[in-house]
Amino acid sequence: MSQQTNIAAQTAFAEAVITGDLAALDEIVAPDSIDHDPAPGQLPGPDGYKAMFADLRAAFPDLHVAVEHLVVTDDELAFAYTITGTHLGPLMGRPATGRKASYRGMQISRFDSDGKLVERWGSSDELGMLRQLGLTEL
């Protein structure tokens, strides 16, 4: 697996999320892919990612992910990012606030020899996002 192939796979994943073409994740994520930091109730494989990002895009229709730092090896890719969007739909059972949010995160992705995502580790500042939206008392 080459570094360029990993970058292309991660770029395709990001484009699917940003454009809302979540069906494309079937070609990018291995069926038995493991997310070591899944969202609550997230299923494994492409279906889990599709459901999670469909919910996030419904909450933030103008969702944008900006990659700020990238490190690549022959089978892994790590990046730091900022997610921005306007809360215009339900999120975690809470109604839209109309507020904008901007929060940071990091992710490590591992790819197989076919360029499919097989493992993911990641973390986003979800508490910071909830605070910006006024959805927490902290």
mmCIF file with all atom_site columns, C-alpha atoms in Angstrom:
data_model
loop_
_atom_site.group_PDB
_atom_site.id
_atom_site.type_symbol
_atom_site.label_atom_id
_atom_site.label_alt_id
_atom_site.label_comp_id
_atom_site.label_asym_id
_atom_site.label_entity_id
_atom_site.label_seq_id
_atom_site.pdbx_PDB_ins_code
_atom_site.Cartn_x
_atom_site.Cartn_y
_atom_site.Cartn_z
_atom_site.occupancy
_atom_site.B_iso_or_equiv
_atom_site.pdbx_formal_charge
_atom_site.auth_seq_id
_atom_site.auth_comp_id
_atom_site.auth_asym_id
_atom_site.auth_atom_id
_atom_site.pdbx_PDB_model_num
ATOM 1   C CA . MET A 1 1   ? 0.000   0.000  0.000  1.00 0.00 ? 1   MET A CA 1
ATOM 2   C CA . SER A 1 2   ? 1.398   3.386  -0.909 1.00 0.00 ? 2   SER A CA 1
ATOM 3   C CA . GLN A 1 3   ? 1.104   6.633  0.963  1.00 0.00 ? 3   GLN A CA 1
ATOM 4   C CA . GLN A 1 4   ? -0.620  8.210  -2.065 1.00 0.00 ? 4   GLN A CA 1
ATOM 5   C CA . THR A 1 5   ? -3.220  5.416  -2.102 1.00 0.00 ? 5   THR A CA 1
ATOM 6   C CA . ASN A 1 6   ? -3.958  6.036  1.589  1.00 0.00 ? 6   ASN A CA 1
ATOM 7   C CA . ILE A 1 7   ? -4.312  9.756  0.981  1.00 0.00 ? 7   ILE A CA 1
ATOM 8   C CA . ALA A 1 8   ? -6.641  9.089  -1.970 1.00 0.00 ? 8   ALA A CA 1
ATOM 9   C CA . ALA A 1 9   ? -8.795  6.736  0.149  1.00 0.00 ? 9   ALA A CA 1
ATOM 10  C CA . GLN A 1 10  ? -9.034  9.210  3.028  1.00 0.00 ? 10  GLN A CA 1
ATOM 11  C CA . THR A 1 11  ? -9.797  12.038 0.599  1.00 0.00 ? 11  THR A CA 1
ATOM 12  C CA . ALA A 1 12  ? -12.593 9.976  -0.970 1.00 0.00 ? 12  ALA A CA 1
ATOM 13  C CA . PHE A 1 13  ? -13.974 9.264  2.528  1.00 0.00 ? 13  PHE A CA 1
ATOM 14  C CA . ALA A 1 14  ? -13.966 12.986 3.357  1.00 0.00 ? 14  ALA A CA 1
ATOM 15  C CA . GLU A 1 15  ? -15.600 13.907 0.052  1.00 0.00 ? 15  GLU A CA 1
ATOM 16  C CA . ALA A 1 16  ? -18.360 11.350 0.644  1.00 0.00 ? 16  ALA A CA 1
ATOM 17  C CA . VAL A 1 17  ? -19.067 12.875 4.056  1.00 0.00 ? 17  VAL A CA 1
ATOM 18  C CA . ILE A 1 18  ? -18.914 16.499 2.947  1.00 0.00 ? 18  ILE A CA 1
ATOM 19  C CA . THR A 1 19  ? -21.034 16.003 -0.197 1.00 0.00 ? 19  THR A CA 1
ATOM 20  C CA . GLY A 1 20  ? -23.472 13.629 1.482  1.00 0.00 ? 20  GLY A CA 1
ATOM 21  C CA . ASP A 1 21  ? -22.718 10.801 -0.995 1.00 0.00 ? 21  ASP A CA 1
ATOM 22  C CA . LEU A 1 22  ? -22.565 8.324  1.874  1.00 0.00 ? 22  LEU A CA 1
ATOM 23  C CA . ALA A 1 23  ? -23.215 5.328  -0.405 1.00 0.00 ? 23  ALA A CA 1
ATOM 24  C CA . ALA A 1 24  ? -19.627 5.841  -1.617 1.00 0.00 ? 24  ALA A CA 1
ATOM 25  C CA . LEU A 1 25  ? -18.444 4.606  1.795  1.00 0.00 ? 25  LEU A CA 1
ATOM 26  C CA . ASP A 1 26  ? -19.330 1.059  0.669  1.00 0.00 ? 26  ASP A CA 1
ATOM 27  C CA . GLU A 1 27  ? -16.342 1.242  -1.693 1.00 0.00 ? 27  GLU A CA 1
ATOM 28  C CA . ILE A 1 28  ? -13.997 2.924  0.807  1.00 0.00 ? 28  ILE A CA 1
ATOM 29  C CA . VAL A 1 29  ? -14.655 1.071  4.088  1.00 0.00 ? 29  VAL A CA 1
ATOM 30  C CA . ALA A 1 30  ? -13.999 -2.663 4.479  1.00 0.00 ? 30  ALA A CA 1
ATOM 31  C CA . PRO A 1 31  ? -17.115 -4.647 5.513  1.00 0.00 ? 31  PRO A CA 1
ATOM 32  C CA . ASP A 1 32  ? -15.423 -5.779 8.737  1.00 0.00 ? 32  ASP A CA 1
ATOM 33  C CA . SER A 1 33  ? -13.857 -2.398 9.512  1.00 0.00 ? 33  SER A CA 1
ATOM 34  C CA . ILE A 1 34  ? -13.434 -1.653 13.215 1.00 0.00 ? 34  ILE A CA 1
ATOM 35  C CA . ASP A 1 35  ? -14.008 1.784  14.725 1.00 0.00 ? 35  ASP A CA 1
ATOM 36  C CA . HIS A 1 36  ? -12.177 1.832  18.060 1.00 0.00 ? 36  HIS A CA 1
ATOM 37  C CA . ASP A 1 37  ? -14.014 5.034  19.060 1.00 0.00 ? 37  ASP A CA 1
ATOM 38  C CA . PRO A 1 38  ? -17.534 4.555  17.688 1.00 0.00 ? 38  PRO A CA 1
ATOM 39  C CA . ALA A 1 39  ? -20.440 6.913  18.193 1.00 0.00 ? 39  ALA A CA 1
ATOM 40  C CA . PRO A 1 40  ? -23.105 5.624  20.602 1.00 0.00 ? 40  PRO A CA 1
ATOM 41  C CA . GLY A 1 41  ? -24.953 2.793  18.878 1.00 0.00 ? 41  GLY A CA 1
ATOM 42  C CA . GLN A 1 42  ? -22.692 2.885  15.807 1.00 0.00 ? 42  GLN A CA 1
ATOM 43  C CA . LEU A 1 43  ? -22.748 -0.376 13.836 1.00 0.00 ? 43  LEU A CA 1
ATOM 44  C CA . PRO A 1 44  ? -19.507 -1.830 12.425 1.00 0.00 ? 44  PRO A CA 1
ATOM 45  C CA . GLY A 1 45  ? -18.380 -1.410 8.831  1.00 0.00 ? 45  GLY A CA 1
ATOM 46  C CA . PRO A 1 46  ? -19.666 1.005  6.196  1.00 0.00 ? 46  PRO A CA 1
ATOM 47  C CA . ASP A 1 47  ? -23.239 0.961  7.517  1.00 0.00 ? 47  ASP A CA 1
ATOM 48  C CA . GLY A 1 48  ? -22.093 2.334  10.854 1.00 0.00 ? 48  GLY A CA 1
ATOM 49  C CA . TYR A 1 49  ? -20.222 5.204  9.241  1.00 0.00 ? 49  TYR A CA 1
ATOM 50  C CA . LYS A 1 50  ? -23.117 5.954  6.886  1.00 0.00 ? 50  LYS A CA 1
ATOM 51  C CA . ALA A 1 51  ? -25.624 6.171  9.742  1.00 0.00 ? 51  ALA A CA 1
ATOM 52  C CA . MET A 1 52  ? -23.320 8.260  11.951 1.00 0.00 ? 52  MET A CA 1
ATOM 53  C CA . PHE A 1 53  ? -22.505 10.757 9.209  1.00 0.00 ? 53  PHE A CA 1
ATOM 54  C CA . ALA A 1 54  ? -26.121 10.912 8.012  1.00 0.00 ? 54  ALA A CA 1
ATOM 55  C CA . ASP A 1 55  ? -27.097 11.995 11.536 1.00 0.00 ? 55  ASP A CA 1
ATOM 56  C CA . LEU A 1 56  ? -24.246 14.530 11.694 1.00 0.00 ? 56  LEU A CA 1
ATOM 57  C CA . ARG A 1 57  ? -25.119 15.962 8.277  1.00 0.00 ? 57  ARG A CA 1
ATOM 58  C CA . ALA A 1 58  ? -28.800 16.214 9.271  1.00 0.00 ? 58  ALA A CA 1
ATOM 59  C CA . ALA A 1 59  ? -27.764 18.208 12.342 1.00 0.00 ? 59  ALA A CA 1
ATOM 60  C CA . PHE A 1 60  ? -25.215 20.304 10.400 1.00 0.00 ? 60  PHE A CA 1
ATOM 61  C CA . PRO A 1 61  ? -26.298 20.522 6.724  1.00 0.00 ? 61  PRO A CA 1
ATOM 62  C CA . ASP A 1 62  ? -23.404 22.894 5.993  1.00 0.00 ? 62  ASP A CA 1
ATOM 63  C CA . LEU A 1 63  ? -20.881 20.524 7.592  1.00 0.00 ? 63  LEU A CA 1
ATOM 64  C CA . HIS A 1 64  ? -17.278 21.166 6.618  1.00 0.00 ? 64  HIS A CA 1
ATOM 65  C CA . VAL A 1 65  ? -14.121 19.339 7.646  1.00 0.00 ? 65  VAL A CA 1
ATOM 66  C CA . ALA A 1 66  ? -10.770 21.101 7.207  1.00 0.00 ? 66  ALA A CA 1
ATOM 67  C CA . VAL A 1 67  ? -7.637  18.953 7.505  1.00 0.00 ? 67  VAL A CA 1
ATOM 68  C CA . GLU A 1 68  ? -4.932  20.944 9.241  1.00 0.00 ? 68  GLU A CA 1
ATOM 69  C CA . HIS A 1 69  ? -2.109  18.432 9.661  1.00 0.00 ? 69  HIS A CA 1
ATOM 70  C CA . LEU A 1 70  ? -1.454  15.111 7.959  1.00 0.00 ? 70  LEU A CA 1
ATOM 71  C CA . VAL A 1 71  ? 1.033   12.289 8.618  1.00 0.00 ? 71  VAL A CA 1
ATOM 72  C CA . VAL A 1 72  ? 1.109   9.233  6.343  1.00 0.00 ? 72  VAL A CA 1
ATOM 73  C CA . THR A 1 73  ? 2.861   5.849  6.420  1.00 0.00 ? 73  THR A CA 1
ATOM 74  C CA . ASP A 1 74  ? 2.493   2.910  4.055  1.00 0.00 ? 74  ASP A CA 1
ATOM 75  C CA . ASP A 1 75  ? -0.633  1.614  5.808  1.00 0.00 ? 75  ASP A CA 1
ATOM 76  C CA . GLU A 1 76  ? -1.761  4.376  8.177  1.00 0.00 ? 76  GLU A CA 1
ATOM 77  C CA . LEU A 1 77  ? -2.792  7.987  7.970  1.00 0.00 ? 77  LEU A CA 1
ATOM 78  C CA . ALA A 1 78  ? -3.192  10.397 10.891 1.00 0.00 ? 78  ALA A CA 1
ATOM 79  C CA . PHE A 1 79  ? -4.667  13.855 10.708 1.00 0.00 ? 79  PHE A CA 1
ATOM 80  C CA . ALA A 1 80  ? -5.847  16.770 12.796 1.00 0.00 ? 80  ALA A CA 1
ATOM 81  C CA . TYR A 1 81  ? -8.988  18.539 11.627 1.00 0.00 ? 81  TYR A CA 1
ATOM 82  C CA . THR A 1 82  ? -11.557 21.217 12.401 1.00 0.00 ? 82  THR A CA 1
ATOM 83  C CA . ILE A 1 83  ? -15.269 20.566 11.888 1.00 0.00 ? 83  ILE A CA 1
ATOM 84  C CA . THR A 1 84  ? -17.554 23.544 11.340 1.00 0.00 ? 84  THR A CA 1
ATOM 85  C CA . GLY A 1 85  ? -21.276 23.819 10.759 1.00 0.00 ? 85  GLY A CA 1
ATOM 86  C CA . THR A 1 86  ? -24.564 25.425 11.699 1.00 0.00 ? 86  THR A CA 1
ATOM 87  C CA . HIS A 1 87  ? -26.858 23.416 13.980 1.00 0.00 ? 87  HIS A CA 1
ATOM 88  C CA . LEU A 1 88  ? -30.035 23.305 11.863 1.00 0.00 ? 88  LEU A CA 1
ATOM 89  C CA . GLY A 1 89  ? -31.352 19.811 12.655 1.00 0.00 ? 89  GLY A CA 1
ATOM 90  C CA . PRO A 1 90  ? -31.799 17.462 15.617 1.00 0.00 ? 90  PRO A CA 1
ATOM 91  C CA . LEU A 1 91  ? -28.623 16.395 17.421 1.00 0.00 ? 91  LEU A CA 1
ATOM 92  C CA . MET A 1 92  ? -28.538 13.702 20.111 1.00 0.00 ? 92  MET A CA 1
ATOM 93  C CA . GLY A 1 93  ? -32.272 14.115 20.599 1.00 0.00 ? 93  GLY A CA 1
ATOM 94  C CA . ARG A 1 94  ? -32.035 17.895 20.994 1.00 0.00 ? 94  ARG A CA 1
ATOM 95  C CA . PRO A 1 95  ? -33.694 20.371 18.606 1.00 0.00 ? 95  PRO A CA 1
ATOM 96  C CA . ALA A 1 96  ? -31.727 22.707 16.354 1.00 0.00 ? 96  ALA A CA 1
ATOM 97  C CA . THR A 1 97  ? -30.322 25.838 17.978 1.00 0.00 ? 97  THR A CA 1
ATOM 98  C CA . GLY A 1 98  ? -29.347 27.704 14.800 1.00 0.00 ? 98  GLY A CA 1
ATOM 99  C CA . ARG A 1 99  ? -25.917 28.307 16.331 1.00 0.00 ? 99  ARG A CA 1
ATOM 100 C CA . LYS A 1 100 ? -22.603 27.785 14.580 1.00 0.00 ? 100 LYS A CA 1
ATOM 101 C CA . ALA A 1 101 ? -20.010 25.407 15.997 1.00 0.00 ? 101 ALA A CA 1
ATOM 102 C CA . SER A 1 102 ? -16.328 24.861 15.312 1.00 0.00 ? 102 SER A CA 1
ATOM 103 C CA . TYR A 1 103 ? -14.445 22.052 17.020 1.00 0.00 ? 103 TYR A CA 1
ATOM 104 C CA . ARG A 1 104 ? -11.240 20.093 16.582 1.00 0.00 ? 104 ARG A CA 1
ATOM 105 C CA . GLY A 1 105 ? -10.344 16.445 16.447 1.00 0.00 ? 105 GLY A CA 1
ATOM 106 C CA . MET A 1 106 ? -7.729  13.896 15.477 1.00 0.00 ? 106 MET A CA 1
ATOM 107 C CA . GLN A 1 107 ? -7.972  10.560 13.705 1.00 0.00 ? 107 GLN A CA 1
ATOM 108 C CA . ILE A 1 108 ? -5.744  7.634  12.782 1.00 0.00 ? 108 ILE A CA 1
ATOM 109 C CA . SER A 1 109 ? -6.892  5.408  9.924  1.00 0.00 ? 109 SER A CA 1
ATOM 110 C CA . ARG A 1 110 ? -5.405  2.053  8.868  1.00 0.00 ? 110 ARG A CA 1
ATOM 111 C CA . PHE A 1 111 ? -5.918  0.737  5.347  1.00 0.00 ? 111 PHE A CA 1
ATOM 112 C CA . ASP A 1 112 ? -5.613  -2.742 3.837  1.00 0.00 ? 112 ASP A CA 1
ATOM 113 C CA . SER A 1 113 ? -3.765  -3.645 0.623  1.00 0.00 ? 113 SER A CA 1
ATOM 114 C CA . ASP A 1 114 ? -6.898  -2.784 -1.395 1.00 0.00 ? 114 ASP A CA 1
ATOM 115 C CA . GLY A 1 115 ? -6.965  0.770  -0.005 1.00 0.00 ? 115 GLY A CA 1
ATOM 116 C CA . LYS A 1 116 ? -10.020 0.153  2.193  1.00 0.00 ? 116 LYS A CA 1
ATOM 117 C CA . LEU A 1 117 ? -10.358 1.531  5.703  1.00 0.00 ? 117 LEU A CA 1
ATOM 118 C CA . VAL A 1 118 ? -10.012 -1.384 8.144  1.00 0.00 ? 118 VAL A CA 1
ATOM 119 C CA . GLU A 1 119 ? -9.448  0.407  11.472 1.00 0.00 ? 119 GLU A CA 1
ATOM 120 C CA . ARG A 1 120 ? -10.065 3.861  12.872 1.00 0.00 ? 120 ARG A CA 1
ATOM 121 C CA . TRP A 1 121 ? -9.105  5.561  16.119 1.00 0.00 ? 121 TRP A CA 1
ATOM 122 C CA . GLY A 1 122 ? -10.272 9.104  16.728 1.00 0.00 ? 122 GLY A CA 1
ATOM 123 C CA . SER A 1 123 ? -11.502 11.771 19.036 1.00 0.00 ? 123 SER A CA 1
ATOM 124 C CA . SER A 1 124 ? -13.347 15.056 18.548 1.00 0.00 ? 124 SER A CA 1
ATOM 125 C CA . ASP A 1 125 ? -14.049 17.817 21.057 1.00 0.00 ? 125 ASP A CA 1
ATOM 126 C CA . GLU A 1 126 ? -17.746 17.001 21.255 1.00 0.00 ? 126 GLU A CA 1
ATOM 127 C CA . LEU A 1 127 ? -18.103 18.656 24.665 1.00 0.00 ? 127 LEU A CA 1
ATOM 128 C CA . GLY A 1 128 ? -16.733 21.879 23.182 1.00 0.00 ? 128 GLY A CA 1
ATOM 129 C CA . MET A 1 129 ? -19.225 21.602 20.328 1.00 0.00 ? 129 MET A CA 1
ATOM 130 C CA . LEU A 1 130 ? -22.130 21.030 22.745 1.00 0.00 ? 130 LEU A CA 1
ATOM 131 C CA . ARG A 1 131 ? -21.038 24.052 24.804 1.00 0.00 ? 131 ARG A CA 1
ATOM 132 C CA . GLN A 1 132 ? -20.984 26.263 21.702 1.00 0.00 ? 132 GLN A CA 1
ATOM 133 C CA . LEU A 1 133 ? -24.500 25.126 20.885 1.00 0.00 ? 133 LEU A CA 1
ATOM 134 C CA . GLY A 1 134 ? -25.721 25.752 24.436 1.00 0.00 ? 134 GLY A CA 1
ATOM 135 C CA . LEU A 1 135 ? -26.621 22.085 24.880 1.00 0.00 ? 135 LEU A CA 1
ATOM 136 C CA . THR A 1 136 ? -24.719 21.489 28.117 1.00 0.00 ? 136 THR A CA 1
ATOM 137 C CA . GLU A 1 137 ? -24.671 23.173 31.481 1.00 0.00 ? 137 GLU A CA 1
ATOM 138 C CA . LEU A 1 138 ? -20.892 22.780 31.866 1.00 0.00 ? 138 LEU A CA 1
#
